[in-house]
Amino acid sequence: MKRSPLALLFVVPSVAFAAGATTFREAADVFIDILQGISLILLMAMGVGLIYSLFWYFAHGDDEQAREKYRSYMLWSIIGVIVTFGLWGILTLTTSSLGDTFGIPVLGRPSP
């Protein structure tokens, strides 16, 4: 079985955090950090795809069939950018709104 070097990108975070999360907060932070990294990679890929399709759309000025194909690529790249920005915004909103009170609240003795 041949393994791809790209698969190592998904294994490296689990090796780096081999000690494991001891609290729910730490596990959630690791999960959110991984999702933010993935969303950044997706955003860059969508940007490159958009520029690529835009270039070939104008390069095939006289071929209507090729222009239709690259118009479709541009549309899906724009949709991908919007979805990725939405994911990134939801993750940022989640981390900023929950702050230090994220998780199960712990009851302590009342202060005098």
GROMACS .gro file of C-alpha atoms in nm:
model
  112
    1MET     CA    1   0.000   0.000   0.000
    2LYS     CA    2   0.151   0.331  -0.111
    3ARG     CA    3   0.113   0.625   0.125
    4SER     CA    4   0.088   0.982   0.013
    5PRO     CA    5   0.302   1.256   0.172
    6LEU     CA    6  -0.015   1.466   0.176
    7ALA     CA    7  -0.166   1.222   0.427
    8LEU     CA    8   0.110   1.321   0.670
    9LEU     CA    9  -0.045   1.667   0.700
   10PHE     CA   10  -0.337   1.511   0.884
   11VAL     CA   11  -0.116   1.289   1.102
   12VAL     CA   12   0.136   1.553   1.213
   13PRO     CA   13  -0.105   1.743   1.443
   14SER     CA   14  -0.196   1.421   1.622
   15VAL     CA   15   0.172   1.340   1.673
   16ALA     CA   16   0.253   1.692   1.789
   17PHE     CA   17  -0.025   1.674   2.046
   18ALA     CA   18   0.055   1.316   2.148
   19ALA     CA   19   0.021   1.400   2.517
   20GLY     CA   20  -0.347   1.453   2.454
   21ALA     CA   21  -0.584   1.710   2.584
   22THR     CA   22  -0.662   1.689   2.953
   23THR     CA   23  -0.966   1.915   2.947
   24PHE     CA   24  -1.252   1.973   2.711
   25ARG     CA   25  -1.125   2.327   2.655
   26GLU     CA   26  -0.786   2.205   2.535
   27ALA     CA   27  -0.945   1.948   2.304
   28ALA     CA   28  -1.178   2.212   2.159
   29ASP     CA   29  -0.887   2.453   2.109
   30VAL     CA   30  -0.688   2.188   1.920
   31PHE     CA   31  -0.991   2.102   1.706
   32ILE     CA   32  -1.060   2.468   1.626
   33ASP     CA   33  -0.693   2.532   1.544
   34ILE     CA   34  -0.692   2.238   1.302
   35LEU     CA   35  -1.013   2.359   1.136
   36GLN     CA   36  -0.872   2.710   1.102
   37GLY     CA   37  -0.560   2.571   0.935
   38ILE     CA   38  -0.768   2.363   0.696
   39SER     CA   39  -0.990   2.660   0.612
   40LEU     CA   40  -0.684   2.871   0.535
   41ILE     CA   41  -0.550   2.602   0.300
   42LEU     CA   42  -0.891   2.576   0.132
   43LEU     CA   43  -0.908   2.952   0.092
   44MET     CA   44  -0.568   2.961  -0.076
   45ALA     CA   45  -0.662   2.671  -0.306
   46MET     CA   46  -0.986   2.843  -0.404
   47GLY     CA   47  -0.801   3.168  -0.473
   48VAL     CA   48  -0.551   2.990  -0.697
   49GLY     CA   49  -0.836   2.810  -0.875
   50LEU     CA   50  -1.017   3.138  -0.929
   51ILE     CA   51  -0.710   3.307  -1.077
   52TYR     CA   52  -0.638   2.999  -1.293
   53SER     CA   53  -0.991   2.985  -1.432
   54LEU     CA   54  -1.001   3.362  -1.486
   55PHE     CA   55  -0.678   3.347  -1.685
   56TRP     CA   56  -0.797   3.061  -1.907
   57TYR     CA   57  -1.140   3.221  -1.947
   58PHE     CA   58  -0.982   3.526  -2.110
   59ALA     CA   59  -0.720   3.318  -2.296
   60HIS     CA   60  -0.998   3.126  -2.477
   61GLY     CA   61  -1.177   3.436  -2.600
   62ASP     CA   62  -1.302   3.283  -2.925
   63ASP     CA   63  -1.391   2.930  -2.803
   64GLU     CA   64  -1.738   2.949  -2.647
   65GLN     CA   65  -1.731   2.591  -2.516
   66ALA     CA   66  -1.402   2.644  -2.330
   67ARG     CA   67  -1.528   2.978  -2.195
   68GLU     CA   68  -1.838   2.803  -2.058
   69LYS     CA   69  -1.618   2.542  -1.888
   70TYR     CA   70  -1.397   2.803  -1.720
   71ARG     CA   71  -1.701   3.014  -1.630
   72SER     CA   72  -1.827   2.713  -1.436
   73TYR     CA   73  -1.486   2.680  -1.265
   74MET     CA   74  -1.498   3.047  -1.166
   75LEU     CA   75  -1.848   3.010  -1.024
   76TRP     CA   76  -1.753   2.712  -0.809
   77SER     CA   77  -1.432   2.886  -0.696
   78ILE     CA   78  -1.632   3.188  -0.583
   79ILE     CA   79  -1.880   2.964  -0.402
   80GLY     CA   80  -1.587   2.785  -0.235
   81VAL     CA   81  -1.434   3.115  -0.122
   82ILE     CA   82  -1.766   3.227   0.026
   83VAL     CA   83  -1.815   2.896   0.210
   84THR     CA   84  -1.458   2.900   0.340
   85PHE     CA   85  -1.493   3.259   0.465
   86GLY     CA   86  -1.817   3.151   0.634
   87LEU     CA   87  -1.640   2.862   0.806
   88TRP     CA   88  -1.358   3.091   0.913
   89GLY     CA   89  -1.606   3.347   1.045
   90ILE     CA   90  -1.799   3.085   1.242
   91LEU     CA   91  -1.478   2.955   1.398
   92THR     CA   92  -1.364   3.307   1.488
   93LEU     CA   93  -1.704   3.390   1.632
   94THR     CA   94  -1.704   3.069   1.835
   95THR     CA   95  -1.361   3.125   1.983
   96SER     CA   96  -1.416   3.494   2.058
   97SER     CA   97  -1.766   3.464   2.204
   98LEU     CA   98  -1.704   3.166   2.430
   99GLY     CA   99  -1.374   3.290   2.570
  100ASP     CA  100  -1.259   3.141   2.900
  101THR     CA  101  -1.602   3.015   3.000
  102PHE     CA  102  -1.596   2.746   2.734
  103GLY     CA  103  -1.694   2.404   2.864
  104ILE     CA  104  -1.872   2.276   3.171
  105PRO     CA  105  -1.890   2.532   3.452
  106VAL     CA  106  -1.724   2.439   3.779
  107LEU     CA  107  -1.892   2.540   4.103
  108GLY     CA  108  -1.672   2.667   4.382
  109ARG     CA  109  -1.719   2.811   4.726
  110PRO     CA  110  -1.886   3.150   4.731
  111SER     CA  111  -1.655   3.441   4.790
  112PRO     CA  112  -1.719   3.650   5.103
   0.00000   0.00000   0.00000
